[in-house]
Coordinates of N, CA, C and O in Angstrom, one line a residue:
M218 N 18.8 3.5 11.8 CA 17.8 2.9 11.2 C 17.2 2.4 13.6 O 18.1 1.4 13.8
P219 N 16.4 3.4 13.5 CA 16.3 2.8 15.1 C 15.2 1.4 14.1 O 14.2 1.4 13.8
L220 N 15.2 0.5 15.7 CA 14.8 -1.0 15.6 C 13.7 -0.9 16.3 O 13.9 -1.1 17.8
N221 N 12.8 -0.4 16.0 CA 11.8 -0.5 17.0 C 9.9 -1.2 16.5 O 10.2 -1.3 15.1
L222 N 9.3 -1.7 17.1 CA 7.5 -2.3 16.1 C 7.5 -1.0 15.1 O 7.4 -1.9 14.0
P223 N 7.0 0.1 15.2 CA 6.9 0.3 13.7 C 7.7 0.9 12.5 O 7.4 0.0 11.7
N224 N 9.0 0.9 12.4 CA 9.4 0.4 12.4 C 9.8 -0.8 11.8 O 9.5 -1.2 10.1
L225 N 9.5 -2.4 12.7 CA 9.4 -3.6 11.6 C 8.3 -3.6 10.7 O 8.3 -4.6 10.1
L226 N 6.8 -3.1 11.5 CA 5.8 -3.3 10.4 C 6.1 -2.8 9.4 O 5.0 -3.6 8.6
T227 N 6.9 -1.5 9.3 CA 6.9 -1.0 8.0 C 7.8 -2.1 7.2 O 7.3 -2.1 5.5
W228 N 8.7 -2.9 7.6 CA 9.8 -3.7 6.4 C 8.7 -4.3 6.1 O 9.2 -5.3 5.0
L229 N 7.7 -5.0 7.5 CA 7.0 -6.0 7.3 C 6.5 -6.2 5.9 O 5.6 -6.3 4.4
R230 N 5.2 -4.4 6.1 CA 4.7 -4.3 4.4 C 5.6 -4.2 3.5 O 4.7 -4.7 2.3
I231 N 6.5 -4.0 2.9 CA 7.3 -3.8 1.9 C 8.2 -5.4 1.8 O 7.9 -6.1 0.9
I232 N 8.3 -6.8 2.8 CA 8.7 -8.2 2.3 C 7.3 -8.1 2.2 O 7.7 -9.2 1.2
L233 N 5.7 -8.3 2.6 CA 4.8 -8.8 2.1 C 4.6 -8.8 1.0 O 3.4 -9.1 0.0
I234 N 5.5 -7.4 -0.8 CA 5.0 -7.3 -1.0 C 5.1 -8.0 -2.3 O 4.3 -8.5 -3.3
P235 N 6.3 -8.5 -2.3 CA 6.9 -10.2 -3.6 C 6.1 -11.1 -3.0 O 5.5 -11.9 -3.6
L236 N 5.4 -11.9 -1.5 CA 4.4 -12.7 -1.6 C 2.5 -12.3 -1.8 O 2.2 -13.3 -2.7
F237 N 2.3 -10.7 -1.7 CA 1.6 -11.0 -2.2 C 1.8 -11.2 -4.3 O 0.1 -11.6 -4.8
V238 N 1.5 -10.2 -4.6 CA 2.7 -10.7 -6.2 C 2.1 -12.4 -6.0 O 1.9 -12.6 -7.1
G239 N 3.5 -12.8 -5.5 CA 3.7 -14.6 -6.1 C 2.5 -15.5 -5.9 O 2.0 -15.5 -6.2
I240 N 1.8 -14.9 -4.7 CA 0.3 -15.3 -4.6 C -0.7 -15.0 -6.2 O -1.5 -16.0 -6.0
F241 N -1.3 -13.8 -6.1 CA -1.6 -13.5 -7.5 C -1.5 -14.0 -8.2 O -2.1 -14.2 -9.1
Y242 N 0.0 -14.4 -9.0 CA 0.7 -15.0 -9.9 C 0.1 -16.3 -10.0 O -0.2 -17.4 -11.5
F243 N 0.9 -16.6 -9.1 CA 1.4 -18.7 -8.9 C 0.6 -20.0 -8.2 O 0.2 -19.0 -6.6
E244 N -0.1 -20.2 -9.1 CA -0.5 -21.3 -8.2 C 0.2 -22.0 -7.4 O 1.3 -22.6 -7.9
N245 N -0.1 -22.7 -6.2 CA 1.0 -23.6 -5.9 C 0.1 -25.2 -4.6 O -1.1 -24.4 -5.0
S246 N 0.9 -25.1 -3.7 CA 0.1 -27.0 -3.4 C -0.3 -25.9 -2.1 O -1.3 -26.8 -2.2
W247 N -0.3 -24.8 -2.0 CA -1.1 -24.9 -0.4 C -2.4 -23.6 -0.3 O -3.1 -23.3 0.4
V248 N -2.3 -22.6 -2.2 CA -3.1 -21.8 -2.7 C -3.5 -22.3 -4.1 O -3.1 -22.6 -5.2
S249 N -5.1 -22.8 -3.5 CA -5.5 -23.5 -4.7 C -5.9 -22.5 -6.1 O -6.2 -21.3 -5.8
A250 N -6.2 -23.1 -7.3 CA -6.4 -21.1 -8.1 C -7.8 -20.7 -7.7 O -8.1 -19.1 -7.7
A251 N -8.6 -21.8 -7.1 CA -9.8 -20.5 -7.1 C -9.5 -20.1 -5.9 O -10.1 -18.4 -5.3
N252 N -9.1 -19.9 -4.5 CA -8.5 -18.6 -4.1 C -7.2 -18.2 -4.1 O -7.1 -17.4 -2.9
Q253 N -6.4 -18.1 -4.7 CA -5.2 -17.2 -4.7 C -6.3 -15.6 -5.2 O -5.0 -14.8 -4.2
N254 N -6.8 -15.4 -5.5 CA -6.8 -13.9 -5.3 C -7.6 -13.3 -4.3 O -7.3 -12.3 -3.9
L255 N -8.1 -14.9 -3.0 CA -8.3 -14.8 -1.9 C -7.2 -14.4 -1.4 O -7.3 -12.8 -0.7
V256 N -6.9 -14.5 -1.0 CA -5.8 -14.5 -0.9 C -4.4 -13.7 -0.6 O -4.2 -12.7 0.4
A257 N -4.3 -13.1 -2.3 CA -3.9 -12.2 -1.9 C -4.5 -10.8 -1.6 O -3.6 -9.6 -1.2
T258 N -5.5 -11.2 -1.9 CA -6.8 -9.9 -1.3 C -6.3 -9.7 0.4 O -5.9 -8.6 0.5
V259 N -6.3 -10.8 0.9 CA -5.7 -10.9 2.0 C -4.2 -10.5 2.6 O -4.2 -9.5 3.7
I260 N -3.8 -10.8 2.1 CA -1.8 -10.2 2.2 C -2.7 -8.6 1.6 O -1.7 -8.2 2.9
F261 N -3.0 -8.4 1.2 CA -2.8 -6.8 0.7 C -3.7 -5.6 2.0 O -3.4 -5.1 2.2
V262 N -4.7 -6.6 2.6 CA -5.6 -6.0 3.9 C -4.8 -6.2 5.3 O -4.1 -4.9 5.8
A263 N -4.2 -6.9 5.0 CA -2.5 -7.3 6.5 C -1.9 -5.8 6.2 O -1.5 -5.3 7.1
A264 N -0.9 -6.1 5.2 CA 0.0 -4.7 4.6 C -0.7 -3.1 4.8 O -0.2 -2.8 5.5
A265 N -2.1 -3.8 4.5 CA -3.0 -2.2 4.5 C -2.7 -1.9 6.2 O -2.8 -0.7 6.7
L266 N -3.0 -2.9 6.7 CA -3.9 -2.6 8.2 C -1.8 -2.7 9.0 O -1.6 -1.6 9.9
T267 N -1.1 -3.2 8.8 CA 0.1 -2.4 9.1 C 0.6 -1.4 9.0 O 1.1 -0.6 9.9
D268 N -0.1 -0.7 7.7 CA 0.6 1.2 7.7 C 0.1 2.1 9.0 O 0.5 3.0 9.1
W269 N -1.4 1.4 9.1 CA -2.6 2.1 10.4 C -1.8 2.2 11.6 O -1.5 2.6 11.7
L270 N -0.9 0.9 11.4 CA -1.0 0.0 13.0 C 0.3 0.9 13.0 O 0.7 1.3 14.3
D271 N 1.3 1.1 12.5 CA 2.6 1.4 12.6 C 2.9 3.2 13.3 O 3.7 3.2 14.1
G272 N 2.2 3.6 12.1 CA 1.8 4.9 12.6 C 1.7 5.1 14.2 O 1.5 6.1 14.6
W273 N 0.1 4.6 14.6 CA -0.3 4.7 16.0 C 0.3 4.5 16.7 O 0.9 4.5 17.8
I274 N 0.7 3.2 16.5 CA 2.6 3.1 17.8 C 3.3 4.1 17.8 O 3.6 4.4 19.6
A275 N 4.2 4.7 16.5 CA 4.6 5.4 16.4 C 4.1 6.7 17.4 O 5.5 7.3 18.7
R276 N 3.2 7.0 17.0 CA 2.9 8.3 18.3 C 2.7 7.6 19.1 O 3.3 8.4 20.3
K277 N 1.3 6.8 19.6 CA 1.3 6.5 20.8 C 2.2 6.3 21.8 O 2.7 6.8 23.0
F278 N 3.8 5.8 21.8 CA 4.5 5.4 22.4 C 5.7 5.9 22.0 O 7.4 5.9 22.5
N279 N 5.0 7.2 21.3 CA 6.2 8.1 20.9 C 8.5 7.8 20.5 O 9.2 8.2 20.8
Q280 N 7.5 6.7 19.6 CA 8.9 6.1 18.4 C 8.4 6.9 17.0 O 9.3 5.8 16.3
T281 N 8.4 7.5 16.6 CA 9.3 8.2 15.4 C 9.6 8.3 15.5 O 10.8 8.4 16.1
S282 N 10.4 9.0 14.4 CA 12.3 8.4 13.4 C 12.1 8.8 12.4 O 10.0 8.9 11.6
A283 N 12.7 9.8 12.4 CA 13.0 10.4 10.6 C 12.4 9.7 9.5 O 12.2 9.6 8.2
F284 N 14.4 7.9 9.6 CA 13.7 6.6 9.0 C 12.4 6.2 8.5 O 12.0 6.2 7.5
G285 N 11.7 6.2 10.3 CA 10.5 6.1 9.6 C 9.6 6.8 8.9 O 8.2 5.9 7.9
A286 N 9.6 8.4 9.3 CA 9.3 9.1 8.7 C 8.9 8.8 6.7 O 8.3 8.4 5.8
F287 N 10.2 8.3 6.8 CA 10.6 8.5 6.0 C 10.2 6.6 5.2 O 9.6 6.3 3.8
L288 N 10.2 6.1 5.5 CA 10.4 4.6 4.7 C 8.4 4.1 4.9 O 8.6 3.6 4.1
D289 N 8.1 4.7 6.0 CA 6.3 4.6 5.5 C 5.5 5.0 4.3 O 4.9 4.0 4.1
P290 N 6.5 5.6 3.9 CA 5.7 6.8 3.1 C 6.1 5.4 1.7 O 5.0 5.3 0.8
V291 N 7.6 5.1 1.3 CA 8.1 4.8 0.5 C 7.6 3.0 0.2 O 6.5 2.5 -1.0
A292 N 7.0 2.6 1.7 CA 5.5 1.0 1.6 C 4.6 1.7 1.6 O 4.3 0.3 0.3
D293 N 4.1 2.5 1.6 CA 2.3 2.4 0.5 C 2.6 2.6 0.0 O 1.8 2.4 -1.2
K294 N 3.8 3.7 -1.1 CA 3.6 3.3 -1.9 C 4.1 2.2 -3.0 O 3.6 2.2 -4.2
L295 N 4.6 1.7 -2.9 CA 5.1 -0.1 -3.4 C 4.2 -0.6 -3.1 O 3.9 -1.5 -4.7
M296 N 3.1 -0.4 -2.0 CA 2.2 -1.5 -2.3 C 0.9 -1.2 -3.1 O 0.2 -2.4 -3.8
V297 N 1.1 -0.4 -3.2 CA -0.9 0.5 -4.4 C 0.1 0.2 -5.9 O -0.6 -0.4 -6.2
A298 N 1.0 0.9 -6.0 CA 1.5 0.6 -6.9 C 1.5 -0.7 -7.8 O 1.4 -1.4 -8.9
V299 N 2.5 -1.6 -6.9 CA 1.9 -3.3 -7.3 C 0.7 -3.8 -7.2 O 0.3 -4.1 -8.5
A300 N -0.3 -3.5 -6.2 CA -1.6 -3.6 -6.7 C -1.8 -2.8 -7.5 O -2.6 -4.4 -8.1
L301 N -1.9 -2.2 -8.1 CA -2.7 -1.0 -9.4 C -1.8 -1.5 -10.6 O -2.7 -1.7 -11.6
V302 N -1.0 -2.4 -10.7 CA 0.0 -2.3 -11.6 C -1.1 -4.4 -12.3 O -1.3 -4.7 -13.0
L303 N -1.3 -5.5 -10.7 CA -1.4 -6.2 -11.1 C -3.2 -6.0 -11.5 O -3.7 -7.1 -12.1
I304 N -3.5 -5.5 -10.9 CA -5.0 -4.7 -11.2 C -5.2 -4.8 -12.2 O -6.2 -5.4 -13.0
V305 N -3.8 -3.7 -13.2 CA -4.9 -3.8 -14.6 C -3.8 -4.7 -15.7 O -4.6 -4.7 -16.1
Q306 N -2.9 -4.9 -14.5 CA -2.5 -6.5 -15.7 C -4.0 -7.2 -16.0 O -4.1 -8.1 -16.6
A307 N -4.7 -7.9 -14.1 CA -5.9 -8.3 -14.7 C -6.9 -8.1 -15.8 O -8.1 -8.7 -16.3
D308 N -7.3 -6.8 -15.6 CA -7.9 -6.1 -16.0 C -7.5 -4.9 -17.0 O -7.7 -3.7 -16.8
P309 N -7.2 -5.1 -17.9 CA -6.7 -4.5 -19.3 C -7.5 -3.1 -19.6 O -7.1 -2.6 -20.7
S310 N -8.4 -2.6 -19.1 CA -9.4 -1.5 -20.1 C -8.8 -0.3 -20.1 O -8.5 -0.2 -18.6
P311 N -9.7 0.5 -20.6 CA -8.3 2.4 -20.0 C -9.4 2.3 -19.3 O -8.0 3.4 -19.2
M312 N -10.9 2.5 -18.5 CA -11.4 2.9 -16.9 C -10.0 2.6 -16.3 O -9.3 3.8 -15.4
V313 N -9.2 1.5 -16.2 CA -9.0 0.6 -14.9 C -7.8 1.7 -15.1 O -6.8 1.4 -14.4
A314 N -6.8 1.2 -16.5 CA -5.5 2.1 -17.0 C -5.0 3.4 -16.6 O -4.1 3.6 -15.7
I315 N -6.2 3.8 -17.0 CA -5.7 5.3 -16.4 C -6.4 5.9 -15.2 O -5.7 6.1 -14.6
S316 N -7.2 5.3 -14.3 CA -7.1 5.6 -13.4 C -6.2 5.5 -12.3 O -5.9 6.1 -11.9
A317 N -5.0 3.6 -12.7 CA -4.4 3.2 -11.8 C -3.2 4.3 -12.6 O -2.4 4.4 -11.8
A318 N -2.9 5.0 -13.6 CA -1.8 5.4 -13.7 C -2.6 7.3 -13.1 O -1.1 7.9 -12.8
V319 N -3.1 7.6 -13.0 CA -3.7 8.4 -12.6 C -3.7 8.7 -11.1 O -2.8 9.6 -10.4
I320 N -3.5 7.6 -10.3 CA -3.8 7.1 -9.1 C -1.9 7.5 -8.8 O -1.0 8.0 -7.9
I321 N -1.1 6.5 -9.5 CA 0.3 6.0 -9.7 C 0.7 7.7 -9.7 O 2.1 7.9 -9.6
G322 N 0.9 8.1 -11.1 CA 1.1 9.5 -11.3 C 1.2 10.9 -10.1 O 1.6 11.7 -9.6
R323 N -0.7 11.4 -9.4 CA -0.5 11.6 -8.5 C 0.7 11.0 -7.3 O 1.2 12.1 -6.2
E324 N 1.2 10.0 -6.6 CA 2.7 9.9 -5.9 C 3.1 9.9 -6.2 O 4.0 10.4 -5.0
I325 N 3.5 9.8 -6.8 CA 5.0 9.7 -7.9 C 5.3 11.6 -7.7 O 6.1 12.3 -7.2
T326 N 4.3 12.5 -7.8 CA 3.7 13.5 -8.0 C 4.4 14.8 -6.4 O 5.4 15.2 -6.4
I327 N 3.7 13.8 -5.8 CA 2.9 14.4 -4.1 C 4.6 13.8 -3.6 O 5.3 14.6 -2.8
A328 N 5.1 12.9 -3.7 CA 6.3 12.6 -3.9 C 7.6 13.2 -3.9 O 8.3 14.5 -2.9
S329 N 7.4 13.4 -4.8 CA 8.6 14.8 -5.4 C 8.2 15.9 -5.2 O 9.2 17.3 -4.9
L330 N 7.2 16.3 -5.0 CA 6.6 17.9 -4.5 C 7.3 18.0 -3.0 O 8.3 19.0 -3.1
R331 N 7.4 17.5 -2.5 CA 8.1 16.6 -1.1 C 9.1 17.2 -0.5 O 10.4 17.7 0.1
E332 N 9.6 16.5 -1.9 CA 11.1 16.0 -1.6 C 11.8 17.8 -2.3 O 12.4 18.0 -1.2
W333 N 11.0 18.0 -3.2 CA 11.4 19.4 -2.7 C 11.7 20.1 -2.5 O 12.3 21.4 -2.1
M334 N 10.2 20.5 -2.2 CA 9.6 21.4 -0.5 C 10.7 21.2 0.8 O 11.8 22.1 1.2
A335 N 11.6 19.9 0.4 CA 12.2 19.6 1.8 C 13.6 20.2 1.5 O 14.3 21.6 2.5
E336 N 13.8 20.2 0.1 CA 15.2 21.5 -0.2 C 15.1 22.3 0.0 O 16.1 22.6 0.1
I337 N 14.2 22.6 0.0 CA 14.6 24.3 0.3 C 13.5 24.7 1.7 O 13.4 26.1 1.2
G338 N 13.8 23.8 2.0 CA 13.6 23.6 3.8 C 11.4 24.7 3.7 O 11.9 24.6 5.4
Q339 N 11.0 24.5 3.6 CA 9.3 23.8 3.7 C 9.0 22.3 3.6 O 8.0 22.6 3.3
R340 N 9.7 21.9 4.5 CA 8.9 20.0 4.1 C 7.7 20.4 5.0 O 6.7 19.8 4.6
G341 N 7.7 21.2 6.7 CA 6.6 21.5 6.9 C 4.7 22.3 6.0 O 3.3 21.8 6.5
K342 N 5.4 22.7 4.7 CA 4.1 23.0 4.1 C 2.9 22.7 3.3 O 2.3 22.1 2.8
V343 N 4.0 20.8 3.3 CA 3.1 19.6 2.9 C 3.5 18.1 3.5 O 3.1 17.2 3.4
A344 N 3.6 18.8 4.5 CA 3.4 17.6 6.1 C 2.0 17.3 5.1 O 1.3 17.4 5.1
V345 N 2.3 16.0 5.8 CA 1.5 14.9 6.0 C -0.3 15.4 6.3 O 0.4 15.9 7.6
S346 N -1.2 15.9 6.4 CA -2.4 16.3 6.7 C -4.0 14.7 7.4 O -3.4 13.7 6.8
T347 N -4.8 15.4 8.1 CA -5.7 14.3 8.2 C -5.8 13.5 7.0 O -7.1 13.2 6.6
L348 N -6.4 14.9 5.9 CA -6.8 15.0 4.8 C -6.2 13.3 3.8 O -6.8 12.5 3.1
G349 N -4.3 13.7 3.8 CA -4.1 12.9 3.4 C -4.0 11.7 3.5 O -4.4 10.0 3.2
K350 N -4.3 11.5 5.3 CA -4.7 10.0 6.1 C -6.1 9.7 5.3 O -6.7 8.1 5.2
W351 N -7.1 10.1 5.0 CA -8.6 10.2 4.9 C -7.7 9.6 3.2 O -8.6 8.8 3.3
K352 N -7.3 10.3 2.5 CA -7.1 9.6 1.2 C -6.6 7.8 1.3 O -6.8 7.7 0.7
T353 N -5.6 7.5 2.0 CA -5.4 7.0 1.8 C -5.9 5.8 2.0 O -5.8 4.3 2.1
T354 N -6.7 5.4 2.8 CA -7.7 4.9 3.6 C -8.7 4.3 2.5 O -9.6 3.9 2.3
A355 N -9.3 6.0 2.0 CA -9.9 5.9 0.7 C -9.8 4.4 -0.5 O -10.1 3.6 -0.9
Q356 N -8.0 5.0 -0.6 CA -6.6 4.4 -1.4 C -7.3 2.8 -1.0 O -7.8 1.8 -2.0
M357 N -6.8 2.6 -0.2 CA -6.3 1.6 -0.1 C -8.0 0.7 0.4 O -8.4 -0.4 -0.2
A358 N -9.2 0.7 0.7 CA -10.1 0.6 0.7 C -10.7 0.2 -1.3 O -11.4 -0.7 -1.2
S359 N -10.4 1.2 -1.7 CA -10.7 1.0 -3.0 C -9.7 0.2 -3.1 O -10.4 -1.1 -4.6
I360 N -9.0 -0.3 -3.6 CA -7.8 -1.9 -3.8 C -8.8 -2.5 -3.2 O -8.4 -4.0 -4.1
F361 N -8.9 -2.4 -2.4 CA -9.1 -3.4 -1.2 C -10.4 -4.7 -2.2 O -10.0 -6.1 -2.4
L362 N -11.6 -3.6 -2.6 CA -13.1 -3.8 -3.3 C -12.4 -4.3 -5.6 O -12.8 -5.5 -5.7
L363 N -11.6 -3.8 -5.5 CA -11.6 -4.3 -7.0 C -10.7 -5.3 -7.1 O -11.0 -6.2 -7.9
L364 N -10.1 -5.9 -5.7 CA -9.1 -7.0 -5.8 C -9.7 -8.1 -5.2 O -9.4 -9.7 -5.4
L365 N -10.2 -7.8 -4.9 CA -11.6 -9.0 -4.2 C -12.6 -9.5 -5.1 O -13.3 -9.7 -5.3
G366 N -13.4 -7.7 -6.5 CA -14.0 -7.7 -6.9 C -13.3 -9.2 -7.7 O -14.5 -9.8 -9.0
M367 N -12.0 -8.8 -8.0 CA -11.7 -9.4 -8.8 C -11.7 -10.8 -9.0 O -11.9 -11.8 -9.6
D368 N -12.4 -11.2 -7.7 CA -12.6 -13.2 -7.3 C -14.3 -13.1 -8.0 O -14.4 -14.4 -8.1
V369 N -14.2 -12.0 -7.4 CA -16.0 -12.7 -7.0 C -16.2 -12.7 -8.7 O -17.0 -13.5 -9.1
W370 N -15.7 -11.8 -9.9 CA -15.8 -11.9 -11.1 C -15.5 -12.8 -11.8 O -16.4 -14.1 -12.5
R371 N -14.5 -13.6 -11.1 CA -13.8 -15.0 -11.9 C -14.8 -16.3 -11.2 O -15.3 -16.6 -12.7
H372 N -15.4 -15.9 -10.2 CA -15.9 -17.2 -9.7 C -17.8 -17.3 -10.7 O -18.2 -17.6 -10.4
S373 N -17.7 -15.8 -11.4 CA -19.8 -15.9 -10.6 C -19.2 -16.1 -12.8 O -21.0 -16.2 -13.2
L374 N -18.2 -16.3 -13.4 CA -19.3 -16.0 -14.8 C -18.5 -17.0 -15.0 O -18.4 -18.3 -14.7

């Protein structure tokens, strides 16, 4: 495992997951109940920004690695899945639950497809594309808005 800045940022994203969950659920002395959701949302945004930053640094400074190519999508899928589970738990409506199930199911399907294609020597046919990067950006922005919206709705009721 190359110890470079992009990989460290990816590890940071994974480390932020338990902090994100903890802030989302548990009131403590440095985050009031009124600010819990906002702080959790900021942590999610920080994690999403590290996703963009680690890729940019890896490409700009030629610090790409096979380990980074493996770990980066794992970190993304973990963060997205955890955020979606928390959102569904906070708003267990059928629309939210079905949307989260579709997104998580798609992530698992694509990851499995990539694994299978790599196994048969066809990894290049399912390589990450610009469209995939836009999908990730839209997904992260949507989750951000859902998390932020929960805070707005909680205070307006």
